[in-house]
CSV table of C-alpha atoms in Angstrom, one decimal:
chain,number,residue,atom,x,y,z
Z,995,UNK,CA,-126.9,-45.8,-32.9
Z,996,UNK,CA,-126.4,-47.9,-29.7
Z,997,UNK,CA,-124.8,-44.5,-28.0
Z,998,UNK,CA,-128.1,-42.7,-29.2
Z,999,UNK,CA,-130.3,-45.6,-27.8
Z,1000,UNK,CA,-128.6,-45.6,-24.4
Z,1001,UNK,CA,-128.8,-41.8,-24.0
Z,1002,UNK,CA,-132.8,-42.2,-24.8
Z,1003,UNK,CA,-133.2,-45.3,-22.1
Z,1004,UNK,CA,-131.6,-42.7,-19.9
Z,1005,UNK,CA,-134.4,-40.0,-20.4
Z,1006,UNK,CA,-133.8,-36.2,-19.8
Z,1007,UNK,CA,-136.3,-35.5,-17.4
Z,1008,UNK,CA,-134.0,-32.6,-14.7
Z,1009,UNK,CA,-134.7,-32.8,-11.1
Z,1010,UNK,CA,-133.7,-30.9,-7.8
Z,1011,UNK,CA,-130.7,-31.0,-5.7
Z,1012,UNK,CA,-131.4,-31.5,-1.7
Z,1013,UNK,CA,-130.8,-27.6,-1.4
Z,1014,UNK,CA,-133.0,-26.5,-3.7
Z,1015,UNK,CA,-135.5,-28.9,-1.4
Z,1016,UNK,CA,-134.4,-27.8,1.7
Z,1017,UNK,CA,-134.7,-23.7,0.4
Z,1018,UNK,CA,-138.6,-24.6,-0.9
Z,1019,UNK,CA,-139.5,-26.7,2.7
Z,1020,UNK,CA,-137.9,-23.1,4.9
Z,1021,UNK,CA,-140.3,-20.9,2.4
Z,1022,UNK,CA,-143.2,-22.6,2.8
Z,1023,UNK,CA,-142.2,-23.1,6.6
Z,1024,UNK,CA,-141.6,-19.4,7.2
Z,1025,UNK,CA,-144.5,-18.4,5.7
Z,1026,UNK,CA,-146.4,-20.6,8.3
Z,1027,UNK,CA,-144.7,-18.7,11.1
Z,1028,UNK,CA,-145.6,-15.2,9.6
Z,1029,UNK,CA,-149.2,-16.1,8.9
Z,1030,UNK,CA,-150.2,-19.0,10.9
Z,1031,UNK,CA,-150.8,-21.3,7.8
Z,1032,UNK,CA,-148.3,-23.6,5.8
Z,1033,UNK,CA,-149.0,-23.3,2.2
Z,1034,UNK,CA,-149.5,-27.2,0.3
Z,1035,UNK,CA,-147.8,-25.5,-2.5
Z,1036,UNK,CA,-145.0,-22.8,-3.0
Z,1037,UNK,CA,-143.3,-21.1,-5.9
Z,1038,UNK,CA,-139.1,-21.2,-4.4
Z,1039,UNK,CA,-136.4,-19.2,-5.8
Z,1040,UNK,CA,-133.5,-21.6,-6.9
Z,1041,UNK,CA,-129.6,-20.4,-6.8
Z,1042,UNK,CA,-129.6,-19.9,-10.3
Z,1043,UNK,CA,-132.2,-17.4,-10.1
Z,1044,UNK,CA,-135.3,-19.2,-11.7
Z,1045,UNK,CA,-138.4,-20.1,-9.8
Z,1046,UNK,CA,-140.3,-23.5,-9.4
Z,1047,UNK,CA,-142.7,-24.7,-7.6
Z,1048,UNK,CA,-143.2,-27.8,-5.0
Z,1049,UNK,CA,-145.9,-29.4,-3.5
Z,1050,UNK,CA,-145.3,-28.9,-0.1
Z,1051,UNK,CA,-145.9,-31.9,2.6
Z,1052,UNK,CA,-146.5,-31.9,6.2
Z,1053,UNK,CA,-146.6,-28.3,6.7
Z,1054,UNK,CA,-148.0,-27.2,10.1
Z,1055,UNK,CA,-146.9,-24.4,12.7
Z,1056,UNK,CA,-146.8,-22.8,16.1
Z,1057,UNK,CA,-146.3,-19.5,17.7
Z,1058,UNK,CA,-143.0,-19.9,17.4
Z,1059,UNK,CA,-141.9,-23.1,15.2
Z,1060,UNK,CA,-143.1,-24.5,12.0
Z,1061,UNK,CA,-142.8,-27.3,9.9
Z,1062,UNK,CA,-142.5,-28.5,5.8
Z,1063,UNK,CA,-141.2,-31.2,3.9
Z,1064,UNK,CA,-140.4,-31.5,0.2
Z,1065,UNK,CA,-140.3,-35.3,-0.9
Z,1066,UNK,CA,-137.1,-34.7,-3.9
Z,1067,UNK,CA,-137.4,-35.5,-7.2
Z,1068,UNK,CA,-133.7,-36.3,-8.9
Z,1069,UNK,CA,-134.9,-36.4,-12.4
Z,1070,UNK,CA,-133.9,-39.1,-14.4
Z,1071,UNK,CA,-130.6,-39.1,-12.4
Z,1072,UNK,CA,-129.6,-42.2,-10.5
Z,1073,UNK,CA,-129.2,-40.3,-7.5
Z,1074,UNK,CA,-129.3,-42.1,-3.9
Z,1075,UNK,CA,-131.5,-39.2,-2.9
Z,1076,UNK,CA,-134.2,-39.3,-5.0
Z,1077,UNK,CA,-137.4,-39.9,-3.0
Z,1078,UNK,CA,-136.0,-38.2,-0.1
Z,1079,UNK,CA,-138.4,-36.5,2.6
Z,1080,UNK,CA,-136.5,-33.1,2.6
Z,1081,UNK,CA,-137.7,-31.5,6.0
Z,1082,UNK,CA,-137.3,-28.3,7.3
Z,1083,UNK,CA,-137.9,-27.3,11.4
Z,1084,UNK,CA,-137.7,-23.6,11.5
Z,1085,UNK,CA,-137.3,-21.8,15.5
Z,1086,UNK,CA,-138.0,-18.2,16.0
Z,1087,UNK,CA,-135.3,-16.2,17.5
Z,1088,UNK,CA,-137.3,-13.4,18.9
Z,1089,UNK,CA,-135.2,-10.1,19.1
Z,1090,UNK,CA,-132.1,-11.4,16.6
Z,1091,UNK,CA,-133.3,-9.5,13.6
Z,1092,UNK,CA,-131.9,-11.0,10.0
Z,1093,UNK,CA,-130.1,-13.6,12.0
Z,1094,UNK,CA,-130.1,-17.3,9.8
Z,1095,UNK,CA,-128.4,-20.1,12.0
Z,1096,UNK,CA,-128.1,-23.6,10.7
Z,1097,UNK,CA,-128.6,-27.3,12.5
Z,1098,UNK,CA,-128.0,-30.6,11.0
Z,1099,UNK,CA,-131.2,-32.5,12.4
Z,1100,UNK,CA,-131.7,-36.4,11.8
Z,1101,UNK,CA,-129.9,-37.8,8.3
Z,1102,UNK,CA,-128.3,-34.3,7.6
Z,1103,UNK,CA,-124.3,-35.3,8.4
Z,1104,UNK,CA,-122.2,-33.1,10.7
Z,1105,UNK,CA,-118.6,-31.8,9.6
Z,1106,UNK,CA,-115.8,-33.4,11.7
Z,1107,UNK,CA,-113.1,-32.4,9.3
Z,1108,UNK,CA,-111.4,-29.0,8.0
Z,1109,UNK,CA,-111.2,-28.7,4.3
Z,1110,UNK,CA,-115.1,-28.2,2.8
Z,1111,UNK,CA,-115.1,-25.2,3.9
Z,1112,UNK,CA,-117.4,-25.2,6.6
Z,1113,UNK,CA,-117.3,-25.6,10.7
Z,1114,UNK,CA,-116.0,-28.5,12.3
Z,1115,UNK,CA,-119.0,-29.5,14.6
Z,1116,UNK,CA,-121.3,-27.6,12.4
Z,1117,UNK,CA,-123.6,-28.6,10.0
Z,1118,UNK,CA,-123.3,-30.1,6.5
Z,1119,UNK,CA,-125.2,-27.6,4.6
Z,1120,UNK,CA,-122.8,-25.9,1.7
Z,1121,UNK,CA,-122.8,-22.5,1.1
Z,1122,UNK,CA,-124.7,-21.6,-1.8
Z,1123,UNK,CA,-127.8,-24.1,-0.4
Z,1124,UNK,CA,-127.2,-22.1,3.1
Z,1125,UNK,CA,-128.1,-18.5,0.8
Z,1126,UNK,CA,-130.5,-20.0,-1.1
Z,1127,UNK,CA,-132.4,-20.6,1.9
Z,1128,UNK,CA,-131.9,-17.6,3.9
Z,1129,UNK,CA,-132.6,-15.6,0.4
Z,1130,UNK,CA,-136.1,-17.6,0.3
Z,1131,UNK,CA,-136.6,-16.7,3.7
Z,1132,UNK,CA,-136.1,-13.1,3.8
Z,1133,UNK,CA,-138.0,-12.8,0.3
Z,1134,UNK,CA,-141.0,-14.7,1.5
Z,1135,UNK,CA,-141.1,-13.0,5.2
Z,1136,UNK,CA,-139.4,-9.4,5.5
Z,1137,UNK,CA,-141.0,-7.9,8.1
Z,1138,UNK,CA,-140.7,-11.4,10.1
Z,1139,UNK,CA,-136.7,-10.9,9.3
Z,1140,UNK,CA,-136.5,-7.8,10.1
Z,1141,UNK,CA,-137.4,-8.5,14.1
Z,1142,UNK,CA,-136.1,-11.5,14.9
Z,1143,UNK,CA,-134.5,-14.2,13.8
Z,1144,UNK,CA,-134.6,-17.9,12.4
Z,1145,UNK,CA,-133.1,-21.0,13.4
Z,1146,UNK,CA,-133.3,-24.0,10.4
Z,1147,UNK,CA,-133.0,-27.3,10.9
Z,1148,UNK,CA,-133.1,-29.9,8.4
Z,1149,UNK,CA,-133.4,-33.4,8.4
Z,1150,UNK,CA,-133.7,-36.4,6.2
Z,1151,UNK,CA,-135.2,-39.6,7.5
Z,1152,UNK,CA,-132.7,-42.3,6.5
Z,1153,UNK,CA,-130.0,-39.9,5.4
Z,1154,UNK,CA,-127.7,-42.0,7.3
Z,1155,UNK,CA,-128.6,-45.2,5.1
Z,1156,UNK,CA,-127.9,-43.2,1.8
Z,1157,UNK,CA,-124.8,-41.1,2.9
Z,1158,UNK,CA,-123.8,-45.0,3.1
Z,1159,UNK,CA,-123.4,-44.9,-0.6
Z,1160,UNK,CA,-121.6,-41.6,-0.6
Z,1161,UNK,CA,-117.9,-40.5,0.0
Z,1162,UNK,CA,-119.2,-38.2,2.9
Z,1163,UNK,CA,-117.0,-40.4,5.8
Z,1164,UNK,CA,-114.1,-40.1,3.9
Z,1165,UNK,CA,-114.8,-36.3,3.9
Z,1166,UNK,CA,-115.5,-36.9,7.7
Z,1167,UNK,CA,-118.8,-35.8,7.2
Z,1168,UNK,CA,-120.8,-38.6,9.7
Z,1169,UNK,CA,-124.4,-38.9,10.6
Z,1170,UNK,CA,-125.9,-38.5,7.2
Z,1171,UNK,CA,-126.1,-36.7,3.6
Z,1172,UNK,CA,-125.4,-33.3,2.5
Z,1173,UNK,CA,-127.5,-30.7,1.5
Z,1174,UNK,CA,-125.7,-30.0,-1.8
Z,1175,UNK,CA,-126.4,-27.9,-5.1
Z,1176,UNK,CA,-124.8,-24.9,-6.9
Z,1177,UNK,CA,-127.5,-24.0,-9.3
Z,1178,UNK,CA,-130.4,-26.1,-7.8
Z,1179,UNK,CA,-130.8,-28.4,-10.9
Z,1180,UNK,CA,-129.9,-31.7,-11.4
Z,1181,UNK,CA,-129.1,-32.7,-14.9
Z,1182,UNK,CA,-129.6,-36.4,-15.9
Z,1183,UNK,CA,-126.2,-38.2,-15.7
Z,1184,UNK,CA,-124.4,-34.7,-14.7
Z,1185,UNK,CA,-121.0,-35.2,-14.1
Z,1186,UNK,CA,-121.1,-31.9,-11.4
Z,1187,UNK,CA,-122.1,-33.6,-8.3
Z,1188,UNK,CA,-118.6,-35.8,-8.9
Z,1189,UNK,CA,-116.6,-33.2,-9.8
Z,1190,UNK,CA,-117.7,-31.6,-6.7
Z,1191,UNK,CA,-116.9,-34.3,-4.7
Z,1192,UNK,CA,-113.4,-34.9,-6.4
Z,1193,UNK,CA,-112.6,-31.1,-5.5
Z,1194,UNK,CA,-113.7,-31.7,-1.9
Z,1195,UNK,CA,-111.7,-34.6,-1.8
Z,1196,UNK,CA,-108.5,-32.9,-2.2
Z,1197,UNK,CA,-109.5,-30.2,0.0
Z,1198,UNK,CA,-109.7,-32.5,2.6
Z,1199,UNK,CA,-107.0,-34.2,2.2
Z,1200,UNK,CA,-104.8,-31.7,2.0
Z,1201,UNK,CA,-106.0,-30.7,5.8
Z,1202,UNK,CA,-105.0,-34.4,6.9
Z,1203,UNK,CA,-100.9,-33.1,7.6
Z,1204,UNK,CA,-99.5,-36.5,5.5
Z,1205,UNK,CA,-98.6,-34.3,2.7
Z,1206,UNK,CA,-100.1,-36.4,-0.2
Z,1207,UNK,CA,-103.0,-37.1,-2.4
Z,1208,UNK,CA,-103.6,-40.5,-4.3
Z,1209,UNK,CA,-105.8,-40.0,-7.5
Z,1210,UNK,CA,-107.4,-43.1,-8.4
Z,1211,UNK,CA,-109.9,-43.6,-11.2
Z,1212,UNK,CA,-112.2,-45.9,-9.7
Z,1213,UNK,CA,-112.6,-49.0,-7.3
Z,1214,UNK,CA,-109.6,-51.3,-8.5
Z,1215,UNK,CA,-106.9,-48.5,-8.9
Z,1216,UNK,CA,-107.9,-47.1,-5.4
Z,1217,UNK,CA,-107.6,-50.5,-4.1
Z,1218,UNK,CA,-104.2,-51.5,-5.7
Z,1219,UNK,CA,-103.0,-47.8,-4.2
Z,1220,UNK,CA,-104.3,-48.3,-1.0
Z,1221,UNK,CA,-102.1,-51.2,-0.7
Z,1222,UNK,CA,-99.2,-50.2,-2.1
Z,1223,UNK,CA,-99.1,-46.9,-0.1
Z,1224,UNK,CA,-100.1,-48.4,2.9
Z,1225,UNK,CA,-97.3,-50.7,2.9
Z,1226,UNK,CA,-95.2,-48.0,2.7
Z,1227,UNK,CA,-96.8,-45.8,5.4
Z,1228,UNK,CA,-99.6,-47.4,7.6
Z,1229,UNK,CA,-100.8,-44.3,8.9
Z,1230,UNK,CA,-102.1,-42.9,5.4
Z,1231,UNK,CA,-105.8,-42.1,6.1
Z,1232,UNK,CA,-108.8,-43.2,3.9
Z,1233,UNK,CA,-109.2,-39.3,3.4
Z,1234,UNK,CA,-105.5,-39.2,1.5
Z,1235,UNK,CA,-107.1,-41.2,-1.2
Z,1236,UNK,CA,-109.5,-39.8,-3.8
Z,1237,UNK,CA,-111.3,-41.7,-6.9
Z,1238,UNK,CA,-110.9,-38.7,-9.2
Z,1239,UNK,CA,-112.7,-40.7,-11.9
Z,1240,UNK,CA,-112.0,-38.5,-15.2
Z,1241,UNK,CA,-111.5,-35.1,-13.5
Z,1242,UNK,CA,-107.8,-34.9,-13.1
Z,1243,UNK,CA,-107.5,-31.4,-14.2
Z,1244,UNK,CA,-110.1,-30.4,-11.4
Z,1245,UNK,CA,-107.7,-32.8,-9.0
Z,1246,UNK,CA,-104.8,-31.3,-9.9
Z,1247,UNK,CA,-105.7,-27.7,-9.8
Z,1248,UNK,CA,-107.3,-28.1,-6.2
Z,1249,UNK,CA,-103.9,-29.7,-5.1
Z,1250,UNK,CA,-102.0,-27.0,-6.3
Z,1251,UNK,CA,-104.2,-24.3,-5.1
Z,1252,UNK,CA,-104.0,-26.3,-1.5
Z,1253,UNK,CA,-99.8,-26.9,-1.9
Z,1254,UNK,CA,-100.2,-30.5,-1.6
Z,1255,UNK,CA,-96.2,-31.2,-2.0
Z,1256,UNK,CA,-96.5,-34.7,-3.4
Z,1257,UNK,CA,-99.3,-36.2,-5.6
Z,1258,UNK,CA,-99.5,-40.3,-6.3
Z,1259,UNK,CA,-101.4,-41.3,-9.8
Z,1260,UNK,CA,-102.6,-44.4,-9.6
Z,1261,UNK,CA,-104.3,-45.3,-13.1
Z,1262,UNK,CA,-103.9,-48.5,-15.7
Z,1263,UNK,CA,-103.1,-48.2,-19.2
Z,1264,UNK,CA,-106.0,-46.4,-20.7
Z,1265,UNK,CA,-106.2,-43.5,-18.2
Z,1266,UNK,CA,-102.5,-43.3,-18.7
Z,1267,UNK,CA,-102.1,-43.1,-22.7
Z,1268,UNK,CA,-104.9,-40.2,-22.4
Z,1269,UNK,CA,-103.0,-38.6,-19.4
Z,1270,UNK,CA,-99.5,-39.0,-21.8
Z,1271,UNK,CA,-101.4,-37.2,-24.8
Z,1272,UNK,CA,-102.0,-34.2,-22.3
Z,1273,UNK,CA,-105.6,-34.7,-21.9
Z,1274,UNK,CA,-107.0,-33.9,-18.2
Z,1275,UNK,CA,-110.5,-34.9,-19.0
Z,1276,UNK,CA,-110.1,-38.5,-19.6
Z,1277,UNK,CA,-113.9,-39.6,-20.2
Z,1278,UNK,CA,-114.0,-41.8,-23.0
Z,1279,UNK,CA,-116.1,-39.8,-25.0
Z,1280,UNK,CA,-113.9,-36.9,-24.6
Z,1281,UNK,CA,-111.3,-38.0,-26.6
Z,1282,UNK,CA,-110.0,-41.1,-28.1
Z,1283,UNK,CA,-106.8,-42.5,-27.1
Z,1284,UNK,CA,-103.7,-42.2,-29.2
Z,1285,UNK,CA,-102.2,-45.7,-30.2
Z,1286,UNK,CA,-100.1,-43.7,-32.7
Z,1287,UNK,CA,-98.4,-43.0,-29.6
Z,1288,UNK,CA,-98.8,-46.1,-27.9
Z,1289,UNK,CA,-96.2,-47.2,-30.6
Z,1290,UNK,CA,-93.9,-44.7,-30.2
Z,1291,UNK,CA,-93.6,-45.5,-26.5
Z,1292,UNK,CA,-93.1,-49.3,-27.6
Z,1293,UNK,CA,-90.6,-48.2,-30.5
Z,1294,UNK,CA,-88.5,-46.7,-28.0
Z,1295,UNK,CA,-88.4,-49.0,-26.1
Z,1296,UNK,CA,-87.6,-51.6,-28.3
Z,1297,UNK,CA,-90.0,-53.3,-29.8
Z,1298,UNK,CA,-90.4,-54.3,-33.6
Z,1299,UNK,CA,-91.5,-52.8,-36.4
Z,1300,UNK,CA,-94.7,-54.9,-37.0
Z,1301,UNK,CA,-95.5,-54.7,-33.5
Z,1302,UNK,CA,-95.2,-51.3,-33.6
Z,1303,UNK,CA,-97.5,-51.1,-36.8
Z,1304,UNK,CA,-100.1,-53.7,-35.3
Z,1305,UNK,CA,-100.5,-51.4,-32.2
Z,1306,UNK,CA,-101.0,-48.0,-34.1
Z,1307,UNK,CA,-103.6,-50.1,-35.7
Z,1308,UNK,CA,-105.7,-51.2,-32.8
Z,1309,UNK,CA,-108.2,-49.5,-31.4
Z,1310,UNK,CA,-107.0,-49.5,-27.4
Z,1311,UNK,CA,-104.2,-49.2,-25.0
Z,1312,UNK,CA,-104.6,-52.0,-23.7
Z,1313,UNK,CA,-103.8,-53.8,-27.1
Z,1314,UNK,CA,-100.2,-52.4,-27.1
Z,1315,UNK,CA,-99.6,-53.2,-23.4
Z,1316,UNK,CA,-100.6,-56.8,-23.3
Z,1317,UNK,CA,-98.3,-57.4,-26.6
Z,1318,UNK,CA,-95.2,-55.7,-24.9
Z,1319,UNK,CA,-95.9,-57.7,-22.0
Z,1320,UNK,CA,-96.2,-60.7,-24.1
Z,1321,UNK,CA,-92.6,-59.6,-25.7
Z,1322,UNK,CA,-91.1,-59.4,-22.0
Z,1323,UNK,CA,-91.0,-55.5,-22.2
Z,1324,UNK,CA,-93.9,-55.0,-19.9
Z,1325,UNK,CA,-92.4,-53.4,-17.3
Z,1326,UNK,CA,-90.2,-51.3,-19.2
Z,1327,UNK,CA,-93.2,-50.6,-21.3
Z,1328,UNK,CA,-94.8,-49.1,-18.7
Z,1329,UNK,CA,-92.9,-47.2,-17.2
Z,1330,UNK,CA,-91.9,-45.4,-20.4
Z,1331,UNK,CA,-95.5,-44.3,-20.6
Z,1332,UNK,CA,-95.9,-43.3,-16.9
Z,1333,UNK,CA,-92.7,-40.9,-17.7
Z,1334,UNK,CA,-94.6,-39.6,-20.8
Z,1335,UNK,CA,-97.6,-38.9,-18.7
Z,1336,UNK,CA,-95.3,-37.3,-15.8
Z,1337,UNK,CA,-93.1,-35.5,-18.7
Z,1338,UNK,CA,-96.6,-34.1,-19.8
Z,1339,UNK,CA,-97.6,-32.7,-16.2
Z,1340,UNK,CA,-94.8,-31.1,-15.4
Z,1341,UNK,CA,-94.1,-29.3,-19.0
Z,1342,UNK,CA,-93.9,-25.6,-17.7
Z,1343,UNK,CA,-97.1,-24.9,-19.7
Z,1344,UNK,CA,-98.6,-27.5,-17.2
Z,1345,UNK,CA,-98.1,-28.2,-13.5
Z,1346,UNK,CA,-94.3,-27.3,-13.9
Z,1347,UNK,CA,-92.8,-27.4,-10.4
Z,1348,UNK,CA,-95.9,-27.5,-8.7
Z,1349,UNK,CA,-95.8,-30.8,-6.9
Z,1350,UNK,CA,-94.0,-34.0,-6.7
Z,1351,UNK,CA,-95.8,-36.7,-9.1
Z,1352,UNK,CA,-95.4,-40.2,-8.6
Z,1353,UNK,CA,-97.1,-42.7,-11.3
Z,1354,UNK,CA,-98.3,-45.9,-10.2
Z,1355,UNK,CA,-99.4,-48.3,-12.7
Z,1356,UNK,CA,-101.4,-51.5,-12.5
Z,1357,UNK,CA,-102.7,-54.0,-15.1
Z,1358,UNK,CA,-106.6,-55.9,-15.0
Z,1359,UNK,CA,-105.5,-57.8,-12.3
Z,1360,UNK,CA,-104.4,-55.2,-9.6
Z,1361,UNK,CA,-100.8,-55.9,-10.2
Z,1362,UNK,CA,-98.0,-53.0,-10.2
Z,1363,UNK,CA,-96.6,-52.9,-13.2
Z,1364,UNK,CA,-94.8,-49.4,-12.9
Z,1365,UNK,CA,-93.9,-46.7,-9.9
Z,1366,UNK,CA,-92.0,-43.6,-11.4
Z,1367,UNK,CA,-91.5,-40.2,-10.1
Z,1368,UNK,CA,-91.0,-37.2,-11.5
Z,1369,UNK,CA,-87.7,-35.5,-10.3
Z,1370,UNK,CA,-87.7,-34.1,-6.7
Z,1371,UNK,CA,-88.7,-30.4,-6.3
Z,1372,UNK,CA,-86.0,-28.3,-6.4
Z,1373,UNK,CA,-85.4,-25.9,-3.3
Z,1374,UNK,CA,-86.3,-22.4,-3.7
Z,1375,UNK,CA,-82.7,-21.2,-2.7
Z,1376,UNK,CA,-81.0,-23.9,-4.7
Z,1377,UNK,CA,-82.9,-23.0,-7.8
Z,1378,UNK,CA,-82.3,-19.4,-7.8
Z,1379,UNK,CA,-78.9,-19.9,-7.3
């Protein structure tokens, strides 16, 4: 009942992503430069192939420039962009016909890292917002399109305050936000944006040269890995580290596809149990963790009968850890179930061979309370031999 509550207090209301904005601005713009008038409303074509319509702000033109603004509207997500004055300057490019360029203008951030799959130096507009847009601008202006051409620049006034409470500098994206969005929708509470970002991550940090990726799950676990890694090699960059949340299969799969040689878990007990039980989607109400094996880890490792009996009974992770801990088998505990979750990975039905893994573990408090790696990768050569 409190779930169902919650999830009503949230509301359900979708919104737009800062692509879909900027696509809607450039169509009303264009159609300003093809007929001398902005429209204060316009029906836009989304990446996912339906249409909606935005009232359209600002609009004016010139011969050769013109000028619209969405304000966005996030929905009932919490997004840092909601309310933002989406604006679109669009420059003729007399005798370029069909040509689209792109320019990051004021609070749109500019790409100083490889990885995301755009230019260094260039703009940091994705892909499928960057065909959204031209589509919307060749549907709404052919003949204009098939003369010249159109440059597009977008800016967001005080982009560079809300990219603030973004990852973009870790991505080395500086200067502002993104224009983002794969289908042009936000969903309340969608989990895509993050996922997005967690894939990114790796991308990027894969281009870095250190050879290594630490997946955290959040603030505390980057923290403690930060420091621990750090301490062992200063020069790790803030980009080597990414808070994969609950989206380790989307982690993993980006560091394999990007031959990241060694990956670092950093996680505490409940992430880890989940992770053990062979579960890459560890949101809570994905799946409920397994104390049945909690106790087998502990049984192994010594423990007693009726402790093993009183953790299978409880309802967390944490339960069984804090009582081993309390026994003095904490350490050895741990790192029992940071080999399970390793042993789990690298199954051949898995991750095999894929990568090095190295498990960190720390409790509430920040403290390590385990560091174990899977075996070292064995040489191509060697192993056929």
């Amino acid at each position: 009942m409190m779930d169902e509550k919650r999830k009503a207090e949230r509301g359900t209301r979708t919104g737009f992503t800062t692509g879909a904005c900027a696509a809607a601005a450039a169509r009303a713009a264009v159609l300003g430069l093809a007929g001398g008038a902005v429209p204060a409303e316009i029906e836009s074509l989304l990446p996912n192939g339906t249409r909606v319509r935005f009232a359209v702000q600002d609009g004016r033109c010139t011969a050769g420039t013109a000028h619209a603004m969405i304000v966005k509207f996030a929905g009932d997500d919490p997004d840092c962009t909601d309310g933002a004055h989406i604006t679109v300057d669009l420059r003729l490019l007399p005798g370029q016909p069909g040509v689209v360029t792109y320019c990051a203008g004021d609070g749109v951030g500019t790409v100083t890292m490889p990885g995301l799959g755009l230019e260094v130096g260039g703009p940091a507009i994705n892909p499928v917002p960057r065909r959204n847009i031209a589509d919307n601008l060749r549907e709404a202006a052919p003949e204009l399109l098939a003369q010249h051409g159109i440059e597009v620049t977008i800016s967001v006034p005080e982009g560079q305050v809300m990219a603030k409470k973004t990852t973009n500098a870790r991505l080395g994206i500086l200067g502002g936000i993104s224009i983002l969005g794969t289908t042009g929708i936000v969903k309340p509470y969608s989990t895509a944006a993050w996922r997005a970002s967690v894939v990114q991550g790796v991308q990027v940090a894969a281009t870095t040269g250190h050879g290594v990726v630490a997946l955290t799950t959040g603030g505390r676990t980057e923290s403690f890995a930060m420091t621990a890694l750090r301490a062992e090699r200063p020069e790790l960059p803030n980009a080597c580290f990414v808070q994969m949340g609950d989206f380790l299969r989307y982690a993993l799969d980006t560091a394999v596809e990007h031959a990241i040689p060694l990956v670092v878990l950093a996680v505490m007990v409940g992430k880890l149990t989940k992770i053990a039980q062979g579960e890459t989607i560890t949101h809570a109400n994905r799946s409920e963790v397994d104390t049945d094996l909690v106790a087998r880890i502990a049984r192994a490792i010594g423990a007693s009968d009726e402790d093993c009996a009183a953790i299978a009974a409880a309802e967390t992770a944490r339960f069984g850890a804090e009582l081993m801990v309390e026994r003095g088998l904490g350490d050895a505990f741990h790192s029992a179930l940071a080999q399970a979750a390793i042993d789990t990975l690298t199954a051949p039905d898995r991750y095999g061979n894929a990568f090095r893994l190295r498990v960190m573990v720390c409790d509430f408090t920040g403290q390590q309370v385990a560091d174990v790696w899977s075996a070292p990768q064995l040489d191509p050569i060697t192993e056929a031999s």
